[in-house]
Coordinates of C-alpha atoms and ligand atoms in Angstrom, one line a residue:
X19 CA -43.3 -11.2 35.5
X20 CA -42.1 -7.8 37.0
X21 CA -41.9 -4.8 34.4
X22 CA -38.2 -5.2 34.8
X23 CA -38.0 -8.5 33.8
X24 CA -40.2 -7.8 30.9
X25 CA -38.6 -4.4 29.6
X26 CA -35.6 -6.7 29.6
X27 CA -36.7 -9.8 27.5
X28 CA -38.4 -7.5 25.2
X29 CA -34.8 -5.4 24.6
X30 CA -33.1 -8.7 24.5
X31 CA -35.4 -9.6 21.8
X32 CA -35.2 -6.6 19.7
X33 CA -31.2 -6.5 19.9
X34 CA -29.3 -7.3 16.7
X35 CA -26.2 -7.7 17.5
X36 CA -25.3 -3.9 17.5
X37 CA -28.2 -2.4 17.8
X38 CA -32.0 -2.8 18.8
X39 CA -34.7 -2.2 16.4
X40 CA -37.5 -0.2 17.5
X41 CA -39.8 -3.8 16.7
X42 CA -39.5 -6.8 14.9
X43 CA -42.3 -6.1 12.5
X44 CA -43.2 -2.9 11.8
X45 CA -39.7 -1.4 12.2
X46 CA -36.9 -3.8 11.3
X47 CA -34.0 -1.6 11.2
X48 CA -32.1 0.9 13.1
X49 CA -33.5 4.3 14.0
X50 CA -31.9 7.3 14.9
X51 CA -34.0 9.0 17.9
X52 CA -35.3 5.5 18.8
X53 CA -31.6 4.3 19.3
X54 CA -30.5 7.1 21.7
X55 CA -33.9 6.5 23.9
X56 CA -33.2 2.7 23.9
X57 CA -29.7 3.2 24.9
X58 CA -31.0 5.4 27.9
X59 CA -32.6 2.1 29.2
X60 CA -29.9 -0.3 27.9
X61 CA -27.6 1.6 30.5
X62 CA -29.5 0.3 33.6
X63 CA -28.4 -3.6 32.1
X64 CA -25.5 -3.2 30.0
X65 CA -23.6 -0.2 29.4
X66 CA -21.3 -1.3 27.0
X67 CA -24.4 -2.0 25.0
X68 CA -26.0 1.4 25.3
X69 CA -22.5 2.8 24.1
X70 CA -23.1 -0.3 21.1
X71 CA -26.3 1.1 20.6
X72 CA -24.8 4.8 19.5
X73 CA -21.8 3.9 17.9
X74 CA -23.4 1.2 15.5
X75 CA -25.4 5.0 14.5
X76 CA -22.2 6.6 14.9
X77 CA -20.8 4.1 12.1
X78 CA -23.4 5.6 10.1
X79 CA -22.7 9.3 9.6
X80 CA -22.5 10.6 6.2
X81 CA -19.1 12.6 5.8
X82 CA -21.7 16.2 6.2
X83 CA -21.9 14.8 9.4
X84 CA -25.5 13.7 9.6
X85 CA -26.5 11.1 11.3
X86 CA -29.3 9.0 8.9
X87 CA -33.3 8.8 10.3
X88 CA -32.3 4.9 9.5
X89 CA -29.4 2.7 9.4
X90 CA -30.9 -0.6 7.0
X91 CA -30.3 -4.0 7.2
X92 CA -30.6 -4.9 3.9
X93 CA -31.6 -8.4 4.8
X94 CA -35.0 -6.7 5.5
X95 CA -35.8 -4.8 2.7
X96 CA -38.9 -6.2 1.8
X97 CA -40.4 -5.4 5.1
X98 CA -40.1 -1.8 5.4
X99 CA -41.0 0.9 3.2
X100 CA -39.4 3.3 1.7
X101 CA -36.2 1.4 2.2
X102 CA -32.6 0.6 0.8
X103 CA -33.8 0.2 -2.7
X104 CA -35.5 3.7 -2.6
X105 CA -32.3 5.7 -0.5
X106 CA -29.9 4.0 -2.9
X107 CA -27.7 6.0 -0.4
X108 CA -24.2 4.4 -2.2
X109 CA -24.9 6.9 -5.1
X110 CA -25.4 9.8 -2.9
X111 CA -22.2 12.3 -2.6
X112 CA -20.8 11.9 1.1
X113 CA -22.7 8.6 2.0
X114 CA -21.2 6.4 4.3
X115 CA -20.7 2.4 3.7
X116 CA -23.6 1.2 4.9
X117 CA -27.1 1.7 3.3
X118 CA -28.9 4.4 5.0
X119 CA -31.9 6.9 4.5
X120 CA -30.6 10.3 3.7
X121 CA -33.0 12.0 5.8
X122 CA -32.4 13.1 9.7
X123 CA -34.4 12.5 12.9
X124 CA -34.4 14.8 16.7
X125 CA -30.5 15.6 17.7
X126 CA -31.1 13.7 21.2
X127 CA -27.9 11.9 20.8
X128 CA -25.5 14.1 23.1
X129 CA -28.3 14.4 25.5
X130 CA -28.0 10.2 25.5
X131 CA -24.5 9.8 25.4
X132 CA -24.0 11.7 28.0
X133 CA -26.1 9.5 30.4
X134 CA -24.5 6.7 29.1
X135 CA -21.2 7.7 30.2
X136 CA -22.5 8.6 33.8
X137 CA -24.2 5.2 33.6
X138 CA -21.0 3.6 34.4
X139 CA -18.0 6.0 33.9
X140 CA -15.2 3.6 34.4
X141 CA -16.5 1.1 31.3
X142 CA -16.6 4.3 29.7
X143 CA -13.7 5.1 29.8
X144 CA -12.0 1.9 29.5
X145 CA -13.9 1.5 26.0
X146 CA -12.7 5.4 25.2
X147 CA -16.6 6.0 24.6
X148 CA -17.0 9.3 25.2
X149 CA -13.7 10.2 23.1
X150 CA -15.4 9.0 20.1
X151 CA -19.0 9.9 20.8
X152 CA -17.3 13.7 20.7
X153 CA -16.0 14.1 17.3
X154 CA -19.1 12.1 16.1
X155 CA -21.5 14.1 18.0
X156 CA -19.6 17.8 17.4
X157 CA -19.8 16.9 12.9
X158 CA -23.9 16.1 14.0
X159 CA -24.1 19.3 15.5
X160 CA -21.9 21.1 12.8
X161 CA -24.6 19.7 9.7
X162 CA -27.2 21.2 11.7
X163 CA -25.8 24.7 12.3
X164 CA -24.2 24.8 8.6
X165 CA -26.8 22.8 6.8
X166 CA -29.8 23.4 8.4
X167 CA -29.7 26.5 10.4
X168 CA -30.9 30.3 8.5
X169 CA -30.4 33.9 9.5
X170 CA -33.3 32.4 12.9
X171 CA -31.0 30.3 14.7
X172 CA -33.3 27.5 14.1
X173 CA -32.7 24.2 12.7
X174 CA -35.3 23.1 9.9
X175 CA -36.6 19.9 9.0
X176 CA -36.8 18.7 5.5
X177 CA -39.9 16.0 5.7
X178 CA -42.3 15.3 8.2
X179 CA -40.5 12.0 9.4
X180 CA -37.3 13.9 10.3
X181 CA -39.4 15.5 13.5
X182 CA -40.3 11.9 14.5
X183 CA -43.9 13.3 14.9
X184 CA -44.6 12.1 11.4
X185 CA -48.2 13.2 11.3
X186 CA -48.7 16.4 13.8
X187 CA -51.4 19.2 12.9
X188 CA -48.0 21.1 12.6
X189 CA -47.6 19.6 8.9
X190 CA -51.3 20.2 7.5
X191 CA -50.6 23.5 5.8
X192 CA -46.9 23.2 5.2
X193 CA -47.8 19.8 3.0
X194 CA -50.5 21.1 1.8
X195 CA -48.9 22.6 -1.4
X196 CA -46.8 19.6 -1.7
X197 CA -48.2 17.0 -4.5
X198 CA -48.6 13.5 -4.2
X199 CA -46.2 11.1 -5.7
X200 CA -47.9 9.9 -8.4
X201 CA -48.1 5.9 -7.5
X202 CA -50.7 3.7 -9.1
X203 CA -50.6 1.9 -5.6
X204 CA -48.7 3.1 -1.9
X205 CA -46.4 0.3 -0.5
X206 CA -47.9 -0.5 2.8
X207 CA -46.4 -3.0 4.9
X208 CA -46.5 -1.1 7.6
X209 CA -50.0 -2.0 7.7
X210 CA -49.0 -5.4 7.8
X211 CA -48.0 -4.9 11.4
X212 CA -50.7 -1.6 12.8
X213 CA -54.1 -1.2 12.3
X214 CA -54.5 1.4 9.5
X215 CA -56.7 3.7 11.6
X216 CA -53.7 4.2 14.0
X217 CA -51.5 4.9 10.6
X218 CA -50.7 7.8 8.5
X219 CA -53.4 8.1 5.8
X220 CA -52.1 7.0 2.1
X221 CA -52.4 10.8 1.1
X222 CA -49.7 11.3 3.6
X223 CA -47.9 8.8 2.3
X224 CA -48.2 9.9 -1.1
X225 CA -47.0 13.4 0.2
X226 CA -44.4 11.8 2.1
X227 CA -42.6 9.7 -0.4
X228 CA -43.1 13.0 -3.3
X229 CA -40.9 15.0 -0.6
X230 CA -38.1 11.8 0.3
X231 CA -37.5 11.5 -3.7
X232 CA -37.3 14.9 -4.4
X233 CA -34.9 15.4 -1.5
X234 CA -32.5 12.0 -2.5
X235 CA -32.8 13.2 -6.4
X236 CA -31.6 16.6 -5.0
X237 CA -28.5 14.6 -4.5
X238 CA -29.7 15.3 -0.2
X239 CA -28.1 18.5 -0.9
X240 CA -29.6 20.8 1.3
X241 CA -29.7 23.7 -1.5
X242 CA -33.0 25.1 -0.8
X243 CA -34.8 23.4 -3.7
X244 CA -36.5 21.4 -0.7
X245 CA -40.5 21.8 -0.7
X246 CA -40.8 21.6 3.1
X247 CA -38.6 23.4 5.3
X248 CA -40.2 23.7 8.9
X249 CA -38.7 24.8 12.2
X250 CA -39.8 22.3 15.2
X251 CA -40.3 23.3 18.6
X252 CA -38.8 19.9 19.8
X253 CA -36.2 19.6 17.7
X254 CA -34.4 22.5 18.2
X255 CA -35.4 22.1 21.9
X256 CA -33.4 18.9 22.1
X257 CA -30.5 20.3 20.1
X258 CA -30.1 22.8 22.7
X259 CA -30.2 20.2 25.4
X260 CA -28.3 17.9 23.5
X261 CA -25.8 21.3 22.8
X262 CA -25.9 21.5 27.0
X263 CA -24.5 18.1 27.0
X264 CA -22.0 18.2 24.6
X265 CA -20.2 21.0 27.1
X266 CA -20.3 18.6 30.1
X267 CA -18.9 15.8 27.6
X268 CA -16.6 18.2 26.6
X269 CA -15.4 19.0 30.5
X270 CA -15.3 14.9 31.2
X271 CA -12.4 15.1 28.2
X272 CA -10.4 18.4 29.3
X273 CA -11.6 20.0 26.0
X274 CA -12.6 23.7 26.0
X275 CA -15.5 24.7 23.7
X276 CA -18.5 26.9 23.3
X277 CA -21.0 24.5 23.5
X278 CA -23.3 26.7 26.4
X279 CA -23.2 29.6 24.6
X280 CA -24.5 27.5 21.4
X281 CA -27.3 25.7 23.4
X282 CA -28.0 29.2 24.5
X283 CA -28.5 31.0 20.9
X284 CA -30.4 28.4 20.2
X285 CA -32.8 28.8 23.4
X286 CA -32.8 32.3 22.1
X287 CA -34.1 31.7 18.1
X288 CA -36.7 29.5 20.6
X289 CA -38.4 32.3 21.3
X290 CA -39.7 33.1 17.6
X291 CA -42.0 29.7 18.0
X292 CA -43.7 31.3 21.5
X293 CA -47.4 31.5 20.6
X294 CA -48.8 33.9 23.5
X295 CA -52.6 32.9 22.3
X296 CA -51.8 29.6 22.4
X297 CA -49.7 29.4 25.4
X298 CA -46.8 27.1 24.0
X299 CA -44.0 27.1 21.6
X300 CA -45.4 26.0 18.0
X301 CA -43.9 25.0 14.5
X302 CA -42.6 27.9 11.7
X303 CA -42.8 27.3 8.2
X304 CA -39.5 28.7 7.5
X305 CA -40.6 28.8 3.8
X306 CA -43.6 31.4 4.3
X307 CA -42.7 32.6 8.0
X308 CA -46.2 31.6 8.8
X309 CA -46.4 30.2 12.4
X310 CA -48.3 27.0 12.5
X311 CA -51.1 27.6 14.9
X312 CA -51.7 24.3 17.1
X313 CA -51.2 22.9 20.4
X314 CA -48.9 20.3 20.1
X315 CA -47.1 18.2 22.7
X316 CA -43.7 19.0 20.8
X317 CA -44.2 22.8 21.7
X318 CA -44.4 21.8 25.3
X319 CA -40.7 20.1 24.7
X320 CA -38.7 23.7 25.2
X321 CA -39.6 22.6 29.0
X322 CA -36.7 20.1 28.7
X323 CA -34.5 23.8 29.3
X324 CA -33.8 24.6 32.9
X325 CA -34.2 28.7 31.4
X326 CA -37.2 28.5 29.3
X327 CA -38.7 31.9 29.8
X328 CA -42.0 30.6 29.4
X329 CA -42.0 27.5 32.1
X330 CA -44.8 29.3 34.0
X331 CA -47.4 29.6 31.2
X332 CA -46.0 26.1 29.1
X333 CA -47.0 24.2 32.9
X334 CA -50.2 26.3 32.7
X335 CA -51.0 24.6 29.2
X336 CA -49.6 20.8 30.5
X337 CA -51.8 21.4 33.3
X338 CA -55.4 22.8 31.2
X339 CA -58.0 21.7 29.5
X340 CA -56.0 21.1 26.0
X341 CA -53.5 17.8 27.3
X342 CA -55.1 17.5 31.4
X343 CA -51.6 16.4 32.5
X344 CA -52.9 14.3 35.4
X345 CA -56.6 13.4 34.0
X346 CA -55.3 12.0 30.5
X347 CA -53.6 9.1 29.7
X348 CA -49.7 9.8 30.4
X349 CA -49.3 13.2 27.9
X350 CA -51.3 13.4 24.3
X351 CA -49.5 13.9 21.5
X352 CA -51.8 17.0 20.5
X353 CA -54.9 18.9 21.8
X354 CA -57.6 17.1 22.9
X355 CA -60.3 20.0 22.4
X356 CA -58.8 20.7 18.5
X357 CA -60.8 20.3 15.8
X358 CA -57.7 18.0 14.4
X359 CA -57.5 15.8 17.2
X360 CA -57.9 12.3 17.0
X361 CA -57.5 9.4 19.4
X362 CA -56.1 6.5 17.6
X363 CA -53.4 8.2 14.5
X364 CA -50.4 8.6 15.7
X365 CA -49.1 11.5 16.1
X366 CA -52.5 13.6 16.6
X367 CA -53.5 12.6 19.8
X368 CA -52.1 9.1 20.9
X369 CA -50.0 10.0 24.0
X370 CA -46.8 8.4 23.4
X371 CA -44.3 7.1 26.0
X372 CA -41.0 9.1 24.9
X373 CA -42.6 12.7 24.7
X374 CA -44.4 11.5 28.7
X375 CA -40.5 10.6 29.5
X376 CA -39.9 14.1 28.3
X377 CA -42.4 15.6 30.4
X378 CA -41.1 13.9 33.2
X379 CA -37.4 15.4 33.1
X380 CA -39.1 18.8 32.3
X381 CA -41.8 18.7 35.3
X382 CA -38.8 17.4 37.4
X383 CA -36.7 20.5 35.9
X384 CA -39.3 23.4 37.0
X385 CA -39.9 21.8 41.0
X386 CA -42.8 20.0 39.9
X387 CA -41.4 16.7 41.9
X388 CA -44.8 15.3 42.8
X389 CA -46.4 15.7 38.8
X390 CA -43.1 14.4 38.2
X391 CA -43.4 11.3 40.0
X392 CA -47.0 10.5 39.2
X393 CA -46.4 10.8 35.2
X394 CA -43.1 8.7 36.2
X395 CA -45.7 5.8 37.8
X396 CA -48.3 6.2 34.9
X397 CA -45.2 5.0 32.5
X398 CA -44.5 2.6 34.2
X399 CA -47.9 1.0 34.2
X400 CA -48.9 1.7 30.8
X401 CA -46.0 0.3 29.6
X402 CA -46.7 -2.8 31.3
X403 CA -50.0 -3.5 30.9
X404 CA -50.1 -2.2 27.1
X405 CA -47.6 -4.6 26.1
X406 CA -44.9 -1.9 25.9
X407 CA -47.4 -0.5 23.1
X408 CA -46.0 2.5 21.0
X409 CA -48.5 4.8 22.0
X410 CA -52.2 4.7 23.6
X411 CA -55.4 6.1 23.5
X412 CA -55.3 9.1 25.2
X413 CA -58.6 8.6 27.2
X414 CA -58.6 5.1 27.9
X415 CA -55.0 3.8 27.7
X416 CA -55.7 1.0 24.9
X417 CA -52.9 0.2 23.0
X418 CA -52.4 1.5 19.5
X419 CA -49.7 1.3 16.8
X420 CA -47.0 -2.1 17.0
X421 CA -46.8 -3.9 20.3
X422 CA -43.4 -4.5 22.0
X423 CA -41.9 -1.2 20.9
X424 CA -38.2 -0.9 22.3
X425 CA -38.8 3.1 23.4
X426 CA -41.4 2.0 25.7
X427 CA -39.6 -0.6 27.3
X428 CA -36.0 1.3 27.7
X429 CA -37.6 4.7 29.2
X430 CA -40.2 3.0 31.5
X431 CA -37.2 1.0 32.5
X432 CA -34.9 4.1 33.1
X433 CA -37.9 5.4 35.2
X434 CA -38.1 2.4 37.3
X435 CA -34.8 3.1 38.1
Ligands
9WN519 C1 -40.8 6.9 10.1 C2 -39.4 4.3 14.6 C3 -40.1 5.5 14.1 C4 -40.0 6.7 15.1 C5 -40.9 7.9 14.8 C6 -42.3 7.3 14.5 C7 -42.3 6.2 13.5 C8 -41.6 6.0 11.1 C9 -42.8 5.4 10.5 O1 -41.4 5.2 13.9 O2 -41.9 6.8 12.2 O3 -39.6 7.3 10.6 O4 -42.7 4.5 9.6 O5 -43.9 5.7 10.8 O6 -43.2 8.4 14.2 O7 -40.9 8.8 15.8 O8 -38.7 7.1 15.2 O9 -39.9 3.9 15.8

């Protein structure tokens, strides 16, 4: 079968209805960031089922404007964990009708929609897509700036699972001083699905459900009782982008707003994450100040910006001995040389396939064409010959985490084409 054929049956499979799922098993519901990468491959097939794909999020949004980490189908609530039952998001102030986490993921949306639209303008337009992607996408933007935003310019994250890099070296310290929820036993089913060496470690978990009930209890409130408060290279990264897109959406509809200058300020606050030892962009604990010192391949995301000052020395640290863009497996998710690396969990080490599609628009963006291309051809094959895994070993390409992962498929597809 060619990967096309494959990537297809695998997002046909994964489709419910409205949405895909990231995977049958381990992720049975709908997922912020994963849904605006899928629908960046969906757009190649179907575009009025990319456009599905954000709307069903879209249908979502709490009335703050957030759009949830995870939309549930309460069908599955056994299978996933924490799930409905913990959020019991119908008793939070502002929550919308359907059950949903109250926590947020990476602001890639616009960025999505956007391609989307260009996918195939004219269904676009005919299904009014990008008229009510706007107001949607503008209230997103608006809870980060008002909710999430101090006197940096920097949009913070409440919990390690709103960076989507759910275990990066970035977290260590920051968690450090946060206690463990006291649970005679962690519910696991993940591991039901992923070998528990590619997993988070049930301390984490521990760590991770203290800060997700302390945060819902908070009634999601975003008054600064929150234990965690961390500002993310990518994420703000991708709000900028996804800021840069809202202006062109905002020029497809005749509306005049300040969307460039926004993306700009926050390209700007960027700059208080630049690590000149380290030679990339890296995580703040916006609670201390303290910068969190680690190579990580979300500090190389501010390359995604066509006017990243530092693109010279950020390529310089792609290229070296930490990631060995062109020797390694695709991009790993953290350095290979630190002390904290390690091959198989997740999100400190693996090399995943969405942050290699990253690297691909980034190395495209700074005239790297032919580094662009090659890491374009390795995602292509990995993804094939892993089983569309959701990440790899970094050295030898064997699959790790679930199998069949809907990222995988959609962005090798999109690169195929
Ligand atoms: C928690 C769905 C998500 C991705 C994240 C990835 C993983 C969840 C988990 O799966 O996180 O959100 O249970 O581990 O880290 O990036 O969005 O694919």
């Amino acid at each position: 079968m060619t990967l096309e054929a494959a990537a297809i049956r695998l997002l046909v499979r994964n489709w419910r209805g409205r949405y895909t799922v990231p995977a049958g098993g381990l992720y049975p519901h709908q997922w912020s960031w994963d849904s605006a990468f899928i629908a960046i491959g969906w757009r190649h097939l179907s575009a009025r089922r990319a456009q599905q794909e954000l709307e069903s999020l879209f249908s979502a949004q709490w009335s703050d404007g957030r759009l949830p980490q995870i939309v549930f189908d309460p069908s599955r609530d056994d299978d996933y964990s924490p799930g409905a039952a913990f959020w019991r998001s119908a008793e939070l102030p502002g929550s919308p009708p359907v059950p949903t986490a109250g926590l947020v993921q990476p602001p890639n949306h616009a960025w999505a929609a956007l391609l989307v639209h260009r996918a195939d303008p004219r269904e676009s337009r005919r299904r009014g897509f990008l008229e009510r992607a706007y107001p949607a996408l503008v209230a997103w933007h608006t809870y980060l700036r008002d909710r999430r935003t101090d006197a940096s310019g920097l949009a913070h994250v409440v919990h390690p699972w709103e960076s989507g890099m759910d275990n990066s070296p970035f977290w260590d310290e920051p968690l450090s001083a946060v206690p463990e929820a006291g649970l005679d036993r962690v519910p696991r089913p993940d591991l039901e699905h992923a070998a528990a060496t590619d997993r988070p470690s049930d301390t984490e978990y521990r760590k991770y459900l203290h800060l997700a009930a302390a945060y819902r209890d908070a009634g999601v409130a975003d008054d600064g009782s929150e234990q965690f408060r961390v500002h993310d290279p990518a994420v703000n990264a991708l709000w900028a982008r996804s800021e840069l897109a809202l202006g062109e959406i905002a020029g497809e509809l005749g509306e005049r707003a300040d969307h460039d200058e926004r993306a700009q300020r926050i390209a700007d606050a960027l700059e208080r994450l630049w690590h000149p030892g380290l030679g990339c962009y890296v995580a703040r604990d916006a609670r201390t100040g303290r910068l969190q010192e680690h190579r990580t391949v979300s500090g190389l995301v501010p390359l995604i910006l066509s006017g990243v000052p530092r693109a010279p020395e950020l390529l310089e640290t792609l290229r070296g001995p930490s990631f060995r863009l062109g020797t390694s497996v695709l991009v790993p998710s953290a350095d290979v040389q630190a002390p904290t690396f390690d091959t198989s969990r997740y999100w400190r080490g693996p090399s995943w396939f969405n942050t290699a599609w990253l690297m691909v628009e980034a190395l495209e963006r700074h005239g790297a064409e032919h580094e662009a291309r090659s890491l374009a051809r390795d995602v292509i094959t990995h993804a094939e010959a892993s089983g569309f895994a959701e990440y790899l070993h970094p050295f030898t390409a064997a699959a790790r985490g679930t199998r069949a992962f809907s990222w995988t498929a959609a962005l090798a597809l999109d690169l195929h084409h």
